Short mmCIF file of C-alpha atoms in Angstrom, two decimals:
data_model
loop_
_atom_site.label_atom_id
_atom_site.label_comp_id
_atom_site.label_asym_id
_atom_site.label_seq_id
_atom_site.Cartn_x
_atom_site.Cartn_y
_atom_site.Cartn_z
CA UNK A 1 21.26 1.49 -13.07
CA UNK A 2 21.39 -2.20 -11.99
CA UNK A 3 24.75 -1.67 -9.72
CA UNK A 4 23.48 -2.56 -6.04
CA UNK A 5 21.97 0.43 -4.32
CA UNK A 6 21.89 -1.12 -0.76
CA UNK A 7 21.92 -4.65 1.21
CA UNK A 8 18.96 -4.58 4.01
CA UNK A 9 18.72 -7.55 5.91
CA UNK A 10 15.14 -9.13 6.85
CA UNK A 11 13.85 -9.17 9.88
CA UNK A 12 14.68 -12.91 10.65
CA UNK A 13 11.23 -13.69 11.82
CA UNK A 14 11.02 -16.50 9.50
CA UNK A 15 14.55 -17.82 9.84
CA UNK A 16 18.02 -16.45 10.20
CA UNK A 17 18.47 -12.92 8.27
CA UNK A 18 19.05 -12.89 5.07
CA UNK A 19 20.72 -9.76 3.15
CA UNK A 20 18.70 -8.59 0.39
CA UNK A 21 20.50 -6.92 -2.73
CA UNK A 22 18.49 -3.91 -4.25
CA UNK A 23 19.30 -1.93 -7.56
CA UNK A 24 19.51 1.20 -7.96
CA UNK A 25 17.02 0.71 -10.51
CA UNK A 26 14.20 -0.94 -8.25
CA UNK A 27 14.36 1.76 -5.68
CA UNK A 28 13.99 4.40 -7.95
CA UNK A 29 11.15 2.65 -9.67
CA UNK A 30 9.54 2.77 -6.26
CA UNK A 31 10.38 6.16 -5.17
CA UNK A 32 9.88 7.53 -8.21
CA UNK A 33 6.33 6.31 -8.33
CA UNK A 34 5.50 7.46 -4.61
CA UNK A 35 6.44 11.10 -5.39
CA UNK A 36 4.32 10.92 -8.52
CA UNK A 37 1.47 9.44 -7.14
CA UNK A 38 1.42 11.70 -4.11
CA UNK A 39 2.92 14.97 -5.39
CA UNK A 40 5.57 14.96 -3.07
CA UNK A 41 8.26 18.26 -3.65
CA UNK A 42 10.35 20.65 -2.06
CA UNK A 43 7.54 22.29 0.10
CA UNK A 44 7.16 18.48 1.84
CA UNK A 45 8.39 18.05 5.62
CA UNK A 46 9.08 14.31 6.14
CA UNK A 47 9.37 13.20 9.57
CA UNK A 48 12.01 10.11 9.45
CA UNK A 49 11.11 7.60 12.87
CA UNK A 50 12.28 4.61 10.92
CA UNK A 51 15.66 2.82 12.28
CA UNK A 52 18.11 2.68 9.24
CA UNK A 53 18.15 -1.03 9.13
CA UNK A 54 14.74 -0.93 8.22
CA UNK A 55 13.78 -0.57 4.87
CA UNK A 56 11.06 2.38 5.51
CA UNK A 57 14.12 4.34 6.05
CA UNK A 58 15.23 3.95 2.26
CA UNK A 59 12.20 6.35 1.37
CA UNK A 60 13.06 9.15 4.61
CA UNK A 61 16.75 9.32 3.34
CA UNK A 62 16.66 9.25 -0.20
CA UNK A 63 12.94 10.99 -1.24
CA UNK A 64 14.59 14.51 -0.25
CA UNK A 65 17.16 13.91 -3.13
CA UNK A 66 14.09 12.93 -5.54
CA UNK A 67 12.02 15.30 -4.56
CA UNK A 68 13.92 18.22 -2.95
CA UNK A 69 11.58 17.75 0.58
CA UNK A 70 13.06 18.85 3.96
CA UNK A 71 13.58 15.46 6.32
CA UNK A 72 12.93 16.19 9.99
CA UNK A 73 15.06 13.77 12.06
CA UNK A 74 14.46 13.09 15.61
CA UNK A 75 16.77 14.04 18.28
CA UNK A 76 19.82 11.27 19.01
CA UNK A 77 18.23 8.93 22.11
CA UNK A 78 14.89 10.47 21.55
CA UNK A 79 13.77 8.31 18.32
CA UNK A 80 11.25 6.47 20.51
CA UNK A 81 9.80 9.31 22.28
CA UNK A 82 6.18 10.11 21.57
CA UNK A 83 6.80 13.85 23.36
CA UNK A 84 9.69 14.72 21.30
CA UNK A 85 7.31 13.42 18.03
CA UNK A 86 4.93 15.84 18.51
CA UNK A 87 7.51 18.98 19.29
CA UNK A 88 9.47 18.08 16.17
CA UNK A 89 6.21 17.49 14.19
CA UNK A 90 4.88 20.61 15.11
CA UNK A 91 7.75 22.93 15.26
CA UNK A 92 8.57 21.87 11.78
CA UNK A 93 5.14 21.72 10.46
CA UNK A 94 5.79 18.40 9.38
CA UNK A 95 3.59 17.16 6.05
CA UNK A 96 4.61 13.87 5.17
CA UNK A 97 4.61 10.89 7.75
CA UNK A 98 5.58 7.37 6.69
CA UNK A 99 6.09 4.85 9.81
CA UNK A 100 4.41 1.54 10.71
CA UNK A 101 1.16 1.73 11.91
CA UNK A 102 2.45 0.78 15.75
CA UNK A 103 4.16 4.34 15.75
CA UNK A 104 0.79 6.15 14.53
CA UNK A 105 -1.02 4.77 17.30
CA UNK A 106 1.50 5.71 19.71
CA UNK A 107 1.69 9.06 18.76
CA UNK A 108 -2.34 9.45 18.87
CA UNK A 109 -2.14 7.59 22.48
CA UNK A 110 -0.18 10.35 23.66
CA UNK A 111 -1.45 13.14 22.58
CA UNK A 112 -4.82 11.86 24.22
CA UNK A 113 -3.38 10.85 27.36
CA UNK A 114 -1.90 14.06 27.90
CA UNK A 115 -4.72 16.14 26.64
CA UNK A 116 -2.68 17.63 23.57
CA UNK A 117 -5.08 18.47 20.71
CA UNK A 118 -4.35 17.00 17.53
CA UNK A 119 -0.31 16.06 17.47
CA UNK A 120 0.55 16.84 14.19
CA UNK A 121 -2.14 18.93 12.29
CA UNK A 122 -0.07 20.01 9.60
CA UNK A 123 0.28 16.55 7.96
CA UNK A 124 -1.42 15.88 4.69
CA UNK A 125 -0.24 12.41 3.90
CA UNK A 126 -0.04 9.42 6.33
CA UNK A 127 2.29 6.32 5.32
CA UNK A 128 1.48 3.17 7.29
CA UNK A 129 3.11 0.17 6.24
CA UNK A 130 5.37 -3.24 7.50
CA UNK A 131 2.56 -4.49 9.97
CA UNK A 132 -1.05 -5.08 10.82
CA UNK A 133 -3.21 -1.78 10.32
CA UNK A 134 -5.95 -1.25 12.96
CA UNK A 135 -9.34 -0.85 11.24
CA UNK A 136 -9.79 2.19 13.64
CA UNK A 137 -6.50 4.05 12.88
CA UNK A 138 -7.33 6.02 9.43
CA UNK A 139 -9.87 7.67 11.20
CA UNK A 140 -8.22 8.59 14.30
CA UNK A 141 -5.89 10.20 12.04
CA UNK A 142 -8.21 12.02 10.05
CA UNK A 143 -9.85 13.32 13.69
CA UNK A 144 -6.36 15.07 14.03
CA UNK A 145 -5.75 16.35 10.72
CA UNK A 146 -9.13 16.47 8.78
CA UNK A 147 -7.50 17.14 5.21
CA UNK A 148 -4.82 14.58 5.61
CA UNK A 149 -5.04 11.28 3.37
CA UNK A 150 -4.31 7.50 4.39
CA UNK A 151 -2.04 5.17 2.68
CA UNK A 152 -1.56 1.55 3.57
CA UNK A 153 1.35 0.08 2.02
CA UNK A 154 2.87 -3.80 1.97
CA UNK A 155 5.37 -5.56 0.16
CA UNK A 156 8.71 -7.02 1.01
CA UNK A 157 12.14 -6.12 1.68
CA UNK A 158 12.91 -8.33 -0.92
CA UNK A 159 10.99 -5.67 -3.48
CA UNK A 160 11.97 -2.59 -2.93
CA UNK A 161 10.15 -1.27 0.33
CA UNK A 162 6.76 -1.30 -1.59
CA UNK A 163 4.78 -3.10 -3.96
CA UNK A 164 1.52 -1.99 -3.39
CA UNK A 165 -0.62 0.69 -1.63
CA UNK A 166 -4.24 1.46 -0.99
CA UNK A 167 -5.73 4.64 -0.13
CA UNK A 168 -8.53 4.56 2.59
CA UNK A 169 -11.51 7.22 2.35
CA UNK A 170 -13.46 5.46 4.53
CA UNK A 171 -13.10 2.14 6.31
CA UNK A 172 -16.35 -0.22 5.03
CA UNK A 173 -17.55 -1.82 7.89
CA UNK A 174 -17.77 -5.13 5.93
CA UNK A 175 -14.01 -5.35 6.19
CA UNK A 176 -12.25 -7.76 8.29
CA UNK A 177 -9.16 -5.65 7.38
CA UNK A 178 -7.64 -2.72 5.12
CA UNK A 179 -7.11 -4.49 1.91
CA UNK A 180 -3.84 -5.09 0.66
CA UNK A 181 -4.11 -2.44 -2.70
CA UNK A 182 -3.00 -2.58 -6.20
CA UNK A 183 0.68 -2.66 -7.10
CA UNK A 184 2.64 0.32 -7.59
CA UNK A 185 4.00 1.45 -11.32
CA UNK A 186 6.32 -1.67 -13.23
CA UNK A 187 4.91 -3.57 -10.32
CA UNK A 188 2.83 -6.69 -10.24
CA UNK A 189 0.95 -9.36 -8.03
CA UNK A 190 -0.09 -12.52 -8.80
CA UNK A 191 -2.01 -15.30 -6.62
CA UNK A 192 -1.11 -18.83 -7.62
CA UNK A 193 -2.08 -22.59 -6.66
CA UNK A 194 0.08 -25.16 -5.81
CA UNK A 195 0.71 -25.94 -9.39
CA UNK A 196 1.84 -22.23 -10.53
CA UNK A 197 -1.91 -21.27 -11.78
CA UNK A 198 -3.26 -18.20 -11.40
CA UNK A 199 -6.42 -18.38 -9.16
CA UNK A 200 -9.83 -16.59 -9.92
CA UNK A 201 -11.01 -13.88 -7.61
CA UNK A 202 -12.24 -14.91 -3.89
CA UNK A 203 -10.09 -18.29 -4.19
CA UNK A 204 -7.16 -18.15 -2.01
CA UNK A 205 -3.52 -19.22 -3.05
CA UNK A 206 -0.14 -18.19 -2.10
CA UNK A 207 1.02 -14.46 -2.89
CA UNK A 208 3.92 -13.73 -5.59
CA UNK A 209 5.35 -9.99 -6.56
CA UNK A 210 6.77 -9.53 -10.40
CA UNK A 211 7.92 -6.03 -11.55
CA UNK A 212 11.17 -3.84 -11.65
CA UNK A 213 11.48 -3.24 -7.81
CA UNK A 214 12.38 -7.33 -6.90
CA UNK A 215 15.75 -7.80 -5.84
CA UNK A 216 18.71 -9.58 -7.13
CA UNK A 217 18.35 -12.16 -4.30
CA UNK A 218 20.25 -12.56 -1.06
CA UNK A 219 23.56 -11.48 -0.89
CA UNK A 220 25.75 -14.86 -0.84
CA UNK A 221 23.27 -17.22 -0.62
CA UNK A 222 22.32 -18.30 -3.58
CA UNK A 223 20.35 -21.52 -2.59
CA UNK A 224 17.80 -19.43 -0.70
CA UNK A 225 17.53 -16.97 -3.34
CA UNK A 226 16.86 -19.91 -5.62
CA UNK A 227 13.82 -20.68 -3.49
CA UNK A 228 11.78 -17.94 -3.74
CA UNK A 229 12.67 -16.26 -7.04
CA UNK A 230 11.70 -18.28 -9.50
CA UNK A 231 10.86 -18.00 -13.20
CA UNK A 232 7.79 -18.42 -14.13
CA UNK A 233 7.22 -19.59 -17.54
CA UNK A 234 3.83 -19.47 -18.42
CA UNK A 235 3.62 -16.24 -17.04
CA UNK A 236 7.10 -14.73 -19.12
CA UNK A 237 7.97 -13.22 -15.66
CA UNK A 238 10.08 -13.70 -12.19
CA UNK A 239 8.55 -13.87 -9.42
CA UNK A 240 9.09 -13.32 -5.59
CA UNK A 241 7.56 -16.36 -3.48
CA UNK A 242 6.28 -14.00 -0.56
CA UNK A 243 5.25 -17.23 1.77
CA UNK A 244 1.72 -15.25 2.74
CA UNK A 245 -1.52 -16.12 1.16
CA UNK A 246 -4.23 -13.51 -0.22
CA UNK A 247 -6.53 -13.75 -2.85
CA UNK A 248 -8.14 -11.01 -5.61
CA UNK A 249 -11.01 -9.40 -4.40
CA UNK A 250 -14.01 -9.12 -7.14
CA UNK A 251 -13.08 -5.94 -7.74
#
């Protein structure tokens, strides 16, 4: 369905926000993927700490209706309360747990500051995503729920919550941080020079996402959204100017 889904606006940290227009189609293509790739179904508990103007929250409200999962909801003014967390995770034996990696830690700092045990042993799959992972935190995770497995996520709003993922079995202590991953299904990633080329592994260059999950563009502002999504016609596709550099890894 290419009828708009939902407008989330960006954060505004480079610039004033912009409203993002997402398809149906594109958040599917991501959710759809996620559930596959994961086996998430009806015997899931997802705990849902993401505000709803954030676009984490797209997967809490809408992978229930995909997948038939419960979502466990924190109480009204207790969204930001570590305590409350680790009632709610435990009382409802809570299996799935996507939130930025700030949250994770915060969770874990409690739980050790007040002597708690592990805070939510029942989770099997850890979602960490929209900000800098801590080399340290997959493993401080694991401590707490030894069968549980660690996702790192990125994209952009602009592409449907998620573009990539990588899962971490073990942190190499050769890395200066979690990779970035491979991109998700109908998704791609390409690193380019200043001229639109593709650059070789280990040679850096400025980030760009292809695939089914990029948006329309921003929601009256066509200008900006002529900016950053661009055709590229050497490579038959449109792209997503993310404005961060990476490069490929050898691998």
């Amino acid at each position: 369905n290419s009828s708009v889904a939902y407008i989330m606006f960006t954060s505004g940290t480079t610039g004033t926000p912009k409203g993002v227009s997402i398809t149906h189609h594109a958040a599917v293509n991501t959710l759809q993927d996620c559930q596959a790739r994961w086996d998430i179904g009806h015997g899931d508990r997802l705990f849902g700490v993401s505000e709803f103007s954030f676009d984490l929250s797209v997967f809490d409200l809408f992978m229930p209706a995909l997948s038939g999962c419960a979502l466990v909801l924190a109480q009204e003014g207790r969204e930001a309360d570590p305590q409350g967390w680790v009632a709610l995770a435990r009382e409802h034996r809570v299996t799935v747990w996507n939130s930025v990696p700030a949250i994770m830690e915060m969770l874990l700092d409690y739980a050790q500051a007040m002597a708690l045990g592990a805070p939510a042993p029942s989770v099997r799959l850890w979602m960490a995503s929209g900000d800098w992972i801590g080399l340290g935190l997959p493993g401080r995770l694991r401590q707490c729920a030894p069968q549980s497995r660690f996702i790192a996520l990125g994209g952009a709003t602009e592409a449907a919550i998620w573009s990539n993922s990588f899962e971490v079995h073990a942190v190499d202590p050769a890395w200066p941080s979690i990779p970035y991953g491979r991109p998700l299904a109908n998704q791609r990633f390409y690193i380019l020079d200043a001229l639109g080329r593709c650059c070789p592994p280990a040679v850096k260059g400025m980030l760009f996402i292809a695939g089914q999950g990029l948006a329309t563009g921003y929601v009256q502002d066509q200008p900006r959204t002529d900016q950053v999504f661009t055709l590229h016609s050497g490579l038959g596709q449109r792209l997503y100017r993310t404005g961060d550099l990476g490069r490929l890894r050898m691998d």
